[in-house]
XYZ file of C-alpha atoms in Angstrom:
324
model
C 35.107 114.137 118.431
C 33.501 117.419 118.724
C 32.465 117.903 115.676
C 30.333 114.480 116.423
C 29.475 115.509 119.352
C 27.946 118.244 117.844
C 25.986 116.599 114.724
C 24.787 114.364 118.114
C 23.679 117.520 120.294
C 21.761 118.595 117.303
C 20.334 115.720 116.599
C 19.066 115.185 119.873
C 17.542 118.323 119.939
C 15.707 118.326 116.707
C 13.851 114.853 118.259
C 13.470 116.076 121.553
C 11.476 119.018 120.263
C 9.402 117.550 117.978
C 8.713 115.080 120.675
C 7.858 118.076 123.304
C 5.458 120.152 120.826
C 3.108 117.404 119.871
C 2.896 115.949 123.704
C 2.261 119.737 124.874
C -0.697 120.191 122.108
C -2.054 116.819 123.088
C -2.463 118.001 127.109
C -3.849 121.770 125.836
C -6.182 119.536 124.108
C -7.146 116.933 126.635
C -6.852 119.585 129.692
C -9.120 122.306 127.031
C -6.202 124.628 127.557
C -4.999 127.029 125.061
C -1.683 126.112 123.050
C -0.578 129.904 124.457
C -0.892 128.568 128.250
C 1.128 125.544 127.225
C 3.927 126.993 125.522
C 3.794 130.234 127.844
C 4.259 127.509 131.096
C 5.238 124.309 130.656
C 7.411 124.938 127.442
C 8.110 128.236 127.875
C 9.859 127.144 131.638
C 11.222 123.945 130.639
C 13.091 124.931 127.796
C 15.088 127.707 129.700
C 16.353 125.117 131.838
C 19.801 125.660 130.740
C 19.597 129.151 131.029
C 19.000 128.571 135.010
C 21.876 126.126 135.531
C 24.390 128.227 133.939
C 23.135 131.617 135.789
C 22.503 129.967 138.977
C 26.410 128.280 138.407
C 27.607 131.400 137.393
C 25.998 133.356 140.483
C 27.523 130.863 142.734
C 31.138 130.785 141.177
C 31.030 134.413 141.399
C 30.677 135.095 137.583
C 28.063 137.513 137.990
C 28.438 138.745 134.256
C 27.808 135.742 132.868
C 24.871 135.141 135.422
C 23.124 138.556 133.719
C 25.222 138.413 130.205
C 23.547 134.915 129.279
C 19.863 135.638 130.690
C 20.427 138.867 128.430
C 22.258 137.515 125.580
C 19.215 134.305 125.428
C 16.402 136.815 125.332
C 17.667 138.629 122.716
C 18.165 135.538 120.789
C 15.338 134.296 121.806
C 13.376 137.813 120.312
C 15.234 138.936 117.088
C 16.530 135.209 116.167
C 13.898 132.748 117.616
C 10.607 135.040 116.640
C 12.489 135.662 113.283
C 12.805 132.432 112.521
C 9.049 131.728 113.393
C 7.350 134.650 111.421
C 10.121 133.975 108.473
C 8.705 129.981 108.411
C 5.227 130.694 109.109
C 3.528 134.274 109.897
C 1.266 134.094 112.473
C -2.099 136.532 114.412
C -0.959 137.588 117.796
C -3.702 137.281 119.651
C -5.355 140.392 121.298
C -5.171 139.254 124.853
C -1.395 138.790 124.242
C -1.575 141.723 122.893
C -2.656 143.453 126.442
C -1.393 141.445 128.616
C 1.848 139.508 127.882
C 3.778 141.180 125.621
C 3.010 144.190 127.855
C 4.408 142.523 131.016
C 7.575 141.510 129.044
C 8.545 145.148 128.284
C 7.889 145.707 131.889
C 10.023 142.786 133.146
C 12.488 144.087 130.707
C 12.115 147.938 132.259
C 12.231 146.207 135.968
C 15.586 144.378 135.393
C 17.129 147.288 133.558
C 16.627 149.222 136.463
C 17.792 146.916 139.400
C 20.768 145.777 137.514
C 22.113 149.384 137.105
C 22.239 151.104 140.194
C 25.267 153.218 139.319
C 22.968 155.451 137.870
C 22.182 156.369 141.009
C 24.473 159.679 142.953
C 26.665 157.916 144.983
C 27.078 154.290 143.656
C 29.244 152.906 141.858
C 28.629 149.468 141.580
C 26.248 147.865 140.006
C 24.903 145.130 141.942
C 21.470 142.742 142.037
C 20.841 142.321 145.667
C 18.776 139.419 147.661
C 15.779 142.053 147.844
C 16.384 142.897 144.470
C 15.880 138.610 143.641
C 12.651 138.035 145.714
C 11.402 141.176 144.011
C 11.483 139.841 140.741
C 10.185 136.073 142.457
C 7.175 137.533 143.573
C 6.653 139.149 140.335
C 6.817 136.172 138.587
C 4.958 133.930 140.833
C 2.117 136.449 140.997
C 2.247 136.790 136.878
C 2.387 132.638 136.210
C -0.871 132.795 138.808
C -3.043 135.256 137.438
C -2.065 133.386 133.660
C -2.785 129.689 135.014
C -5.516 130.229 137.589
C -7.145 133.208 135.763
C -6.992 132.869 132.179
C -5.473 129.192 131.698
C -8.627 127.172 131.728
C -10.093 128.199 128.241
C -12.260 125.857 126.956
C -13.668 128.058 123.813
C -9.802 128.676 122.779
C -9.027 124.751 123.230
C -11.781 124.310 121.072
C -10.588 126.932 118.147
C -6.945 125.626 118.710
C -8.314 122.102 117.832
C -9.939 123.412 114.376
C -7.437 125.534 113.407
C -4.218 123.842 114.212
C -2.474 120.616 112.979
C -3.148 117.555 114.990
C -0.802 116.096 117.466
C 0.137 112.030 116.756
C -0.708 111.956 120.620
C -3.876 113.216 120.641
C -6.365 110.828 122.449
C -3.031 109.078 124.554
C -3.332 108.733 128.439
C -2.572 112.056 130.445
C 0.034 109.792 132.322
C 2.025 108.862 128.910
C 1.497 112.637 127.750
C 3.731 114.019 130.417
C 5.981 111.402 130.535
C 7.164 112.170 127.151
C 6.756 115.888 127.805
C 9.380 115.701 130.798
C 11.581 113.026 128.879
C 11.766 115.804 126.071
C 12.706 118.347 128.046
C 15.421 116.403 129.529
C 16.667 115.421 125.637
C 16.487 118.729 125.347
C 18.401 120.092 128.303
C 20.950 117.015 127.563
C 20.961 117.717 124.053
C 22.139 121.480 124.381
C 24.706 121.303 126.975
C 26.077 118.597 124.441
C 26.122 121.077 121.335
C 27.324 124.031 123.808
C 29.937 122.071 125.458
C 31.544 121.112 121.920
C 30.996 124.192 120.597
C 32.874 126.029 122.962
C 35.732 124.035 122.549
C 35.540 123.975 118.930
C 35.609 127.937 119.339
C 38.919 127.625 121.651
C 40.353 125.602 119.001
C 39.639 128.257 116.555
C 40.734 131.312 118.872
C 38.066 133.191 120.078
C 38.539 134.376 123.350
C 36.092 133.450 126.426
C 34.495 136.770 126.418
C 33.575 136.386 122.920
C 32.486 132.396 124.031
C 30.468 133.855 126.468
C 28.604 136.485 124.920
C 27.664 134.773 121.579
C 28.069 130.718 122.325
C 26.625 130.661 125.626
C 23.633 132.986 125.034
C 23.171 130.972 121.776
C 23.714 127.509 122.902
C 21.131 127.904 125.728
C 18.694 129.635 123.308
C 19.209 126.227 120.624
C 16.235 124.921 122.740
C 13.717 127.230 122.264
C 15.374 128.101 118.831
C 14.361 124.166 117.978
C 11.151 124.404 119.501
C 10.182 127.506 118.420
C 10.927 126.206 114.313
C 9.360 122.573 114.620
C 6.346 124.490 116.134
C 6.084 127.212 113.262
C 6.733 124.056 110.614
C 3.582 122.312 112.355
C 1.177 125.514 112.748
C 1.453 125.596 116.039
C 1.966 129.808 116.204
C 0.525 129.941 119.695
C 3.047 127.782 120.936
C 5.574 129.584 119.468
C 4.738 132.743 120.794
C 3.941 131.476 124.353
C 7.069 129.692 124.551
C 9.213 133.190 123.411
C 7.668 135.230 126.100
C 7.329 132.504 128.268
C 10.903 132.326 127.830
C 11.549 136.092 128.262
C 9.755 136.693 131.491
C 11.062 133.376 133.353
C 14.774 133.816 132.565
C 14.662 138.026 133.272
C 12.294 137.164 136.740
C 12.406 133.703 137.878
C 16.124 133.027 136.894
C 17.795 136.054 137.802
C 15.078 136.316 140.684
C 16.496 133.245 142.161
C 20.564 133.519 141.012
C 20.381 137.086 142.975
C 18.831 135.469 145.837
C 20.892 132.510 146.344
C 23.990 134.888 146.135
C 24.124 138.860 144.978
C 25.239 139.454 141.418
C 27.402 141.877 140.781
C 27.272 143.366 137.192
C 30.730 144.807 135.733
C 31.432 144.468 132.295
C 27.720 144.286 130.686
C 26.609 147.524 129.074
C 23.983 149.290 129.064
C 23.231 148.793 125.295
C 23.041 145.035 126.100
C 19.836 145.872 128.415
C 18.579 148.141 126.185
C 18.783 145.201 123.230
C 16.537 143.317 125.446
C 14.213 145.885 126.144
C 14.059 147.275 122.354
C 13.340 143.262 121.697
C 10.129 143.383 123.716
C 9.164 147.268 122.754
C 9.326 145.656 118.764
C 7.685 142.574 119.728
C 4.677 145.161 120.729
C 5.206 147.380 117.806
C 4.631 144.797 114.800
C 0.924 144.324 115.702
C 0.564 147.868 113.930
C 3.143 147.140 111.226
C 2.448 145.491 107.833
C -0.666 143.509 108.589
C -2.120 144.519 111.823
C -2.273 142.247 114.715
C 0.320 140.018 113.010
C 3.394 138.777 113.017
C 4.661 138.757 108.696
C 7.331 137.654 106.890
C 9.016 140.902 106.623
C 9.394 141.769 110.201
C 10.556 138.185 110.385
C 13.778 138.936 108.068
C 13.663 142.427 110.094
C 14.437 140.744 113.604
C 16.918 138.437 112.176
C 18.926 140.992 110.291
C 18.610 143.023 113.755
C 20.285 140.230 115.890
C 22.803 139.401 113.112
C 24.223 143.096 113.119
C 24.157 143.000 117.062
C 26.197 140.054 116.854
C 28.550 141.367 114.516
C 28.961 144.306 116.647
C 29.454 142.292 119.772
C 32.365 140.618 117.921
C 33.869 143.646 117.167
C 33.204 145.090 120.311
């Protein structure tokens, strides 16, 4: 039964997906905002939905390492795996106001969590602990960053216009705004639905097999609530759609390390025991890399190559983990 289960998670979120990039280029179109804005919002947000019900769940229950563990363990998927996968299928420009402004404030989200989440390097503590001031912190980071993206820079009418010419067309282009985001949110929901089905089989396929829950946890878990921007991310790159890609990666990044954590800390205090400090630095070396291939290979682009490189990066960190 799991094993079906499993073919049906994945099923569900290969549809799903497809489903959710073309209804998300047909509003950038009709709205004349930029695929980025899209997949940096509405995609980005909605596919780390399962990343905020198993942190906020964890936070509650008291778990607070697998609260931080899978918000850390999905953005380094979602960096060396997900944005592998993308440049491997399809290399893509990065943009240069990406460039200087989002991939910038990833590496600082990355630098800000890094920081709060180990206060034992401080003289005199010992435990390492994400407060409530620590959570509305990184809220009102986050709310301040989505509104100087949406209200600022969102409405782009030139870019909507050169995303039109240069991208694939969606099969929804031209459809009613109402029927637009109705299959936007159902897709997100096959989504959601889709990857708790695939994790929830997978984990007990990987009980039946032996590996222990730490293991589960720090390689299932990050994975299966990465599978739906990892399916997004690849249907997007097969269709052209790089901006989404890219939006939806960082978009990704900076809502699970701000708004998730952000809000899991504030609800309750997380208290960080068992996650290294080579796990944060993963993350943050993820978002300093992201930055650093716009001057490797060609410039202001994401190849092949450095593709294969950030795969082969997350498979040997996995490996390690497993050994570890």
């Amino acid at each position: 039964m799991d094993y079906l289960l499993l073919v049906v998670g994945l099923g569900m979120l290969l549809v799903a997906a497809d489903l959710l990039v073309d209804s998300s280029v047909a509003i950038a179109q009709r709205a004349r905002i930029s695929n980025f804005i899209i997949g940096l919002t509405i995609v980005g947000m909605g596919t780390s939905a399962p990343e905020l019900f198993v942190s906020i769940s964890s936070a509650l229950s008291g778990s607070g390492d697998i609260a931080v563990g899978n918000v850390l363990g999905s953005n380094i998927c979602n960096t060396f795996l997900i944005l592998g996968v993308a440049a491997a299928i399809m290399p893509f420009a990065i943009e240069r106001e990406t460039q200087r402004r989002d991939i910038p404030v990833g590496i600082f989200a990355a630098l800000v969590f890094m920081a709060l989440a180990n206060d034992s390097i401080i003289p005199g503590i010992s435990e390492n602990t994400i407060s409530r001031i620590d959570g509305i912190f990184l809220l009102l980071i986050f709310i301040g960053y989505m509104c100087y993206v949406v209200i600022i820079k969102g409405r782009n009418p030139q870019q909507a216009i050169e995303d039109a010419n240069e991208q694939s067309q969606s099969r929804f282009t031209g459809k009613h705004p109402a029927l637009l985001w109705g299959i936007a949110v159902v897709s997100l929901a096959g989504l959601i639905f889709g990857g708790n089905l695939f994790l929830d089989s997978a984990k007990n396929l990987a009980r039946a097999w032996g590996m222990s829950e730490a293991v589960i946890s720090i390689t299932i878990v990050a994975i299966g609530t990465s599978l739906p921007e990892l399916i997004t991310v690849a249907v997007a790159a097969c269709k052209k759609n790089a901006a989404l890609a890219l939006g939806n990666v960082l978009g990704s990044n900076v809502f699970n390390m701000l708004m998730i954590v952000g809000l899991s800390s504030t609800i309750k205090p997380i208290t960080v025991v068992s996650v290294t400090a080579l796990d944060f630095f993963m993350a943050l070396l993820g978002a300093i890399l992201t930055y650093v291939v716009i001057f490797t290979f060609g410039k202001h682009k994401f190849d092949r190559i450095e593709g294969f490189i950030f795969i082969a990066l997350y498979i040997g960190y996995t490996i390690f983990l497993l050994m570890r």
